[in-house]
Amino acid sequence: MTNRTESSPSLETPEQSGSVSGHKVGYARVSSPQQNLARQIEQLEAESVDTYFTDEASGSSRSRPGLEEALRYLRSGDQLVVTSMDRCARSLVDLHSIVDELVGKGVSVKFLKEGQVYSQDSTPIATLMLGLLGAVAEFERSIIRERQAEGIARAKQRGVYKGRAKALTDEQVDQARQWVVEGIPKAEVARRLKIGRTTLYAYLNQEPR
């Protein structure tokens, strides 16, 4: 991030950040279509976001069309709301880059888990705290990945590994197909089921039971 005080993001609590003059835009990400976006979407809706974008991709992936669309959508005065730093960025460098880009065009960034809001009202401590919190999030991700790999390996050795749980039940898939037949837009169907559009398409493309 830049060292110039006037463009560095500020460290604020949500209560200190003041009102948002533009739109509140949410962003949620899960690592695979088998995971569910529902919990993150509920948190975003509790923040009264005007709209939200989603991705179903590993945090290490460079292909995050939902985030890219959100970045294009945001304008000066808007606020990007993300449940946590590790949902937004794939690395500490990536986190700095995203926050710098948004703050530079007058958009504030709010991270719910960390309880932080970054904006153009900068303080010298902001860059330091962003780096520290981002580093902690990156470390937590690496520990989680290591534990998951160890757990899967042990489960495979015992012959009990069954893979990820389904994002939708068979009944929900049937309901989704019915809504589509009735002419409801797929984006709205995905919203009702609290899943990403990529996950919805994957289920709709499966052979009916």
mmCIF file of C-alpha atoms in Angstrom:
data_model
loop_
_atom_site.group_PDB
_atom_site.id
_atom_site.type_symbol
_atom_site.label_atom_id
_atom_site.label_comp_id
_atom_site.label_asym_id
_atom_site.label_seq_id
_atom_site.Cartn_x
_atom_site.Cartn_y
_atom_site.Cartn_z
ATOM 1 C CA MET A 1 0.000 0.000 0.000
ATOM 2 C CA THR A 2 1.047 3.591 -0.482
ATOM 3 C CA ASN A 3 2.725 5.428 2.387
ATOM 4 C CA ARG A 4 0.996 8.720 1.628
ATOM 5 C CA THR A 5 -1.260 9.670 4.509
ATOM 6 C CA GLU A 6 -3.963 11.154 2.304
ATOM 7 C CA SER A 7 -4.608 7.921 0.394
ATOM 8 C CA SER A 8 -4.021 5.287 3.064
ATOM 9 C CA PRO A 9 -7.191 3.627 4.413
ATOM 10 C CA SER A 10 -8.272 4.606 7.893
ATOM 11 C CA LEU A 11 -8.916 2.317 10.803
ATOM 12 C CA GLU A 12 -12.383 2.847 12.226
ATOM 13 C CA THR A 13 -15.032 0.868 13.982
ATOM 14 C CA PRO A 14 -18.351 0.623 12.113
ATOM 15 C CA GLU A 15 -19.894 3.034 14.606
ATOM 16 C CA GLN A 16 -17.209 5.638 13.851
ATOM 17 C CA SER A 17 -17.456 5.406 10.085
ATOM 18 C CA GLY A 18 -20.515 7.622 9.631
ATOM 19 C CA SER A 19 -23.253 7.190 7.097
ATOM 20 C CA VAL A 20 -22.761 5.795 3.613
ATOM 21 C CA SER A 21 -23.787 8.312 0.959
ATOM 22 C CA GLY A 22 -24.058 5.742 -1.823
ATOM 23 C CA HIS A 23 -24.916 2.060 -2.022
ATOM 24 C CA LYS A 24 -23.944 -0.679 0.404
ATOM 25 C CA VAL A 25 -22.656 -3.579 -1.673
ATOM 26 C CA GLY A 26 -21.981 -7.003 -0.206
ATOM 27 C CA TYR A 27 -19.510 -9.665 -1.295
ATOM 28 C CA ALA A 28 -19.474 -13.323 -0.247
ATOM 29 C CA ARG A 29 -17.222 -16.208 -1.267
ATOM 30 C CA VAL A 30 -16.989 -19.921 -0.627
ATOM 31 C CA SER A 31 -14.200 -22.170 -1.829
ATOM 32 C CA SER A 32 -16.310 -24.600 -3.862
ATOM 33 C CA PRO A 33 -19.855 -25.095 -5.215
ATOM 34 C CA GLN A 34 -20.401 -27.741 -2.529
ATOM 35 C CA GLN A 35 -20.152 -25.129 0.219
ATOM 36 C CA ASN A 36 -23.094 -22.932 1.158
ATOM 37 C CA LEU A 37 -23.168 -19.147 0.954
ATOM 38 C CA ALA A 38 -26.218 -18.869 3.217
ATOM 39 C CA ARG A 39 -24.459 -17.812 6.429
ATOM 40 C CA GLN A 40 -22.452 -15.079 4.727
ATOM 41 C CA ILE A 41 -25.490 -13.822 2.815
ATOM 42 C CA GLU A 42 -27.493 -13.643 6.051
ATOM 43 C CA GLN A 43 -24.756 -11.503 7.591
ATOM 44 C CA LEU A 44 -24.732 -9.210 4.565
ATOM 45 C CA GLU A 45 -28.509 -8.870 4.593
ATOM 46 C CA ALA A 46 -28.335 -7.992 8.294
ATOM 47 C CA GLU A 47 -26.152 -5.058 7.208
ATOM 48 C CA SER A 48 -28.958 -3.930 4.860
ATOM 49 C CA VAL A 49 -26.843 -4.165 1.712
ATOM 50 C CA ASP A 50 -28.540 -2.937 -1.455
ATOM 51 C CA THR A 51 -27.110 -5.775 -3.520
ATOM 52 C CA TYR A 52 -24.405 -8.391 -3.256
ATOM 53 C CA PHE A 53 -22.048 -10.397 -5.432
ATOM 54 C CA THR A 54 -20.802 -13.934 -4.850
ATOM 55 C CA ASP A 55 -18.034 -16.287 -5.907
ATOM 56 C CA GLU A 56 -17.509 -20.013 -5.578
ATOM 57 C CA ALA A 57 -13.766 -20.287 -5.956
ATOM 58 C CA SER A 58 -10.724 -21.062 -3.882
ATOM 59 C CA GLY A 59 -9.189 -18.071 -2.155
ATOM 60 C CA SER A 60 -5.974 -18.817 -4.045
ATOM 61 C CA SER A 61 -7.719 -18.566 -7.419
ATOM 62 C CA ARG A 62 -7.199 -15.487 -9.573
ATOM 63 C CA SER A 63 -10.577 -16.053 -11.228
ATOM 64 C CA ARG A 64 -13.190 -14.368 -9.047
ATOM 65 C CA PRO A 65 -15.771 -12.915 -11.442
ATOM 66 C CA GLY A 66 -18.140 -11.926 -8.637
ATOM 67 C CA LEU A 67 -15.498 -9.792 -6.940
ATOM 68 C CA GLU A 68 -14.417 -8.286 -10.240
ATOM 69 C CA GLU A 69 -18.036 -7.388 -10.996
ATOM 70 C CA ALA A 70 -18.428 -5.832 -7.547
ATOM 71 C CA LEU A 71 -15.289 -3.731 -8.024
ATOM 72 C CA ARG A 72 -16.621 -2.448 -11.350
ATOM 73 C CA TYR A 73 -20.027 -1.709 -9.802
ATOM 74 C CA LEU A 74 -18.780 0.344 -6.845
ATOM 75 C CA ARG A 75 -18.693 4.131 -7.116
ATOM 76 C CA SER A 76 -17.487 6.971 -4.910
ATOM 77 C CA GLY A 77 -19.601 7.133 -1.754
ATOM 78 C CA ASP A 78 -20.437 3.419 -1.840
ATOM 79 C CA GLN A 79 -19.334 0.873 0.729
ATOM 80 C CA LEU A 80 -18.188 -2.699 0.150
ATOM 81 C CA VAL A 81 -19.256 -5.020 2.982
ATOM 82 C CA VAL A 82 -17.455 -8.358 3.398
ATOM 83 C CA THR A 83 -17.919 -10.846 6.227
ATOM 84 C CA SER A 84 -14.162 -11.202 6.756
ATOM 85 C CA MET A 85 -10.851 -10.322 5.156
ATOM 86 C CA ASP A 86 -10.140 -13.892 4.072
ATOM 87 C CA ARG A 87 -13.378 -13.935 2.045
ATOM 88 C CA CYS A 88 -12.206 -10.904 0.069
ATOM 89 C CA ALA A 89 -8.528 -11.507 -0.661
ATOM 90 C CA ARG A 90 -6.369 -14.499 -1.506
ATOM 91 C CA SER A 91 -3.252 -13.064 0.144
ATOM 92 C CA LEU A 92 -2.000 -10.109 2.151
ATOM 93 C CA VAL A 93 -0.734 -8.433 -1.029
ATOM 94 C CA ASP A 94 -4.123 -8.989 -2.661
ATOM 95 C CA LEU A 95 -5.897 -7.496 0.369
ATOM 96 C CA HIS A 96 -3.791 -4.338 0.247
ATOM 97 C CA SER A 97 -4.360 -4.039 -3.500
ATOM 98 C CA ILE A 98 -8.157 -4.337 -3.246
ATOM 99 C CA VAL A 99 -8.493 -1.925 -0.321
ATOM 100 C CA ASP A 100 -6.139 0.591 -1.951
ATOM 101 C CA GLU A 101 -8.061 0.454 -5.235
ATOM 102 C CA LEU A 102 -11.428 1.012 -3.570
ATOM 103 C CA VAL A 103 -10.319 3.666 -1.099
ATOM 104 C CA GLY A 104 -8.569 5.469 -3.938
ATOM 105 C CA LYS A 105 -11.867 5.971 -5.740
ATOM 106 C CA GLY A 106 -13.803 7.028 -2.654
ATOM 107 C CA VAL A 107 -15.275 3.669 -1.635
ATOM 108 C CA SER A 108 -15.117 2.524 1.988
ATOM 109 C CA VAL A 109 -14.537 -1.125 2.882
ATOM 110 C CA LYS A 110 -16.153 -2.790 5.887
ATOM 111 C CA PHE A 111 -15.002 -6.147 7.299
ATOM 112 C CA LEU A 112 -17.557 -7.587 9.705
ATOM 113 C CA LYS A 113 -15.476 -10.240 11.481
ATOM 114 C CA GLU A 114 -12.599 -7.862 12.134
ATOM 115 C CA GLY A 115 -14.957 -4.999 13.016
ATOM 116 C CA GLN A 116 -13.074 -2.550 10.793
ATOM 117 C CA VAL A 117 -14.000 0.078 8.225
ATOM 118 C CA TYR A 118 -11.360 1.535 5.896
ATOM 119 C CA SER A 119 -11.893 4.807 4.050
ATOM 120 C CA GLN A 120 -10.115 7.918 2.791
ATOM 121 C CA ASP A 121 -10.133 9.413 6.300
ATOM 122 C CA SER A 122 -6.736 7.962 7.035
ATOM 123 C CA THR A 123 -4.652 7.524 10.153
ATOM 124 C CA PRO A 124 -1.016 6.384 10.286
ATOM 125 C CA ILE A 125 -2.021 3.257 12.216
ATOM 126 C CA ALA A 126 -4.407 2.134 9.477
ATOM 127 C CA THR A 127 -1.864 0.593 7.120
ATOM 128 C CA LEU A 128 -0.184 -1.210 10.007
ATOM 129 C CA MET A 129 -3.466 -2.640 11.297
ATOM 130 C CA LEU A 130 -4.610 -3.693 7.838
ATOM 131 C CA GLY A 131 -1.346 -5.565 7.399
ATOM 132 C CA LEU A 132 -1.536 -7.190 10.830
ATOM 133 C CA LEU A 133 -5.154 -8.293 10.483
ATOM 134 C CA GLY A 134 -4.558 -9.485 6.930
ATOM 135 C CA ALA A 135 -1.522 -11.480 8.045
ATOM 136 C CA VAL A 136 -3.553 -13.105 10.828
ATOM 137 C CA ALA A 137 -6.286 -14.048 8.338
ATOM 138 C CA GLU A 138 -3.689 -15.504 5.963
ATOM 139 C CA PHE A 139 -2.127 -17.517 8.797
ATOM 140 C CA GLU A 140 -5.538 -18.817 9.897
ATOM 141 C CA ARG A 141 -6.260 -19.974 6.342
ATOM 142 C CA SER A 142 -3.008 -21.911 6.174
ATOM 143 C CA ILE A 143 -3.691 -23.604 9.529
ATOM 144 C CA ILE A 144 -7.233 -24.530 8.462
ATOM 145 C CA ARG A 145 -5.986 -25.993 5.173
ATOM 146 C CA GLU A 146 -3.357 -28.021 7.002
ATOM 147 C CA ARG A 147 -5.884 -29.384 9.508
ATOM 148 C CA GLN A 148 -8.375 -30.191 6.756
ATOM 149 C CA ALA A 149 -5.741 -32.097 4.810
ATOM 150 C CA GLU A 150 -4.734 -34.040 7.919
ATOM 151 C CA GLY A 151 -8.363 -34.815 8.771
ATOM 152 C CA ILE A 152 -9.141 -36.014 5.252
ATOM 153 C CA ALA A 153 -6.037 -38.199 5.225
ATOM 154 C CA ARG A 154 -7.041 -39.820 8.527
ATOM 155 C CA ALA A 155 -10.624 -40.318 7.342
ATOM 156 C CA LYS A 156 -9.416 -41.965 4.135
ATOM 157 C CA GLN A 157 -7.199 -44.288 6.138
ATOM 158 C CA ARG A 158 -10.236 -45.335 8.187
ATOM 159 C CA GLY A 159 -12.353 -45.637 5.045
ATOM 160 C CA VAL A 160 -14.930 -43.117 6.271
ATOM 161 C CA TYR A 161 -14.195 -40.115 4.040
ATOM 162 C CA LYS A 162 -17.350 -39.134 2.141
ATOM 163 C CA GLY A 163 -16.386 -35.794 0.637
ATOM 164 C CA ARG A 164 -18.260 -32.505 1.016
ATOM 165 C CA ALA A 165 -21.901 -32.238 1.951
ATOM 166 C CA LYS A 166 -24.374 -31.220 -0.742
ATOM 167 C CA ALA A 167 -25.303 -27.556 -0.988
ATOM 168 C CA LEU A 168 -28.924 -28.458 -1.852
ATOM 169 C CA THR A 169 -31.190 -31.334 -0.931
ATOM 170 C CA ASP A 170 -33.020 -33.251 -3.660
ATOM 171 C CA GLU A 171 -36.218 -31.446 -2.661
ATOM 172 C CA GLN A 172 -34.541 -28.056 -3.040
ATOM 173 C CA VAL A 173 -33.252 -29.021 -6.482
ATOM 174 C CA ASP A 174 -36.785 -30.011 -7.520
ATOM 175 C CA GLN A 175 -38.084 -26.692 -6.194
ATOM 176 C CA ALA A 176 -35.390 -24.798 -8.100
ATOM 177 C CA ARG A 177 -36.352 -26.534 -11.339
ATOM 178 C CA GLN A 178 -40.012 -25.717 -10.726
ATOM 179 C CA TRP A 179 -39.241 -22.043 -10.155
ATOM 180 C CA VAL A 180 -37.230 -21.919 -13.382
ATOM 181 C CA VAL A 181 -40.124 -23.541 -15.288
ATOM 182 C CA GLU A 182 -42.427 -20.887 -13.828
ATOM 183 C CA GLY A 183 -40.200 -18.221 -15.361
ATOM 184 C CA ILE A 184 -38.473 -16.986 -12.222
ATOM 185 C CA PRO A 185 -34.989 -15.647 -13.129
ATOM 186 C CA LYS A 186 -32.178 -17.959 -12.116
ATOM 187 C CA ALA A 187 -30.489 -15.155 -10.201
ATOM 188 C CA GLU A 188 -33.622 -14.864 -8.053
ATOM 189 C CA VAL A 189 -33.798 -18.649 -7.622
ATOM 190 C CA ALA A 190 -30.201 -18.665 -6.396
ATOM 191 C CA ARG A 191 -30.984 -15.815 -4.014
ATOM 192 C CA ARG A 192 -33.992 -17.661 -2.572
ATOM 193 C CA LEU A 193 -31.903 -20.771 -1.971
ATOM 194 C CA LYS A 194 -28.991 -18.692 -0.646
ATOM 195 C CA ILE A 195 -26.482 -20.220 -3.037
ATOM 196 C CA GLY A 196 -24.363 -18.832 -5.836
ATOM 197 C CA ARG A 197 -25.487 -18.904 -9.437
ATOM 198 C CA THR A 198 -22.638 -21.248 -10.385
ATOM 199 C CA THR A 199 -23.882 -23.792 -7.842
ATOM 200 C CA LEU A 200 -27.444 -23.434 -9.104
ATOM 201 C CA TYR A 201 -26.391 -24.036 -12.709
ATOM 202 C CA ALA A 202 -24.423 -27.117 -11.661
ATOM 203 C CA TYR A 203 -27.490 -28.631 -9.996
ATOM 204 C CA LEU A 204 -29.853 -27.692 -12.820
ATOM 205 C CA ASN A 205 -27.538 -29.369 -15.328
ATOM 206 C CA GLN A 206 -27.681 -32.655 -13.435
ATOM 207 C CA GLU A 207 -29.994 -35.388 -14.667
ATOM 208 C CA PRO A 208 -33.359 -35.261 -12.835
ATOM 209 C CA ARG A 209 -33.927 -38.007 -10.281
#
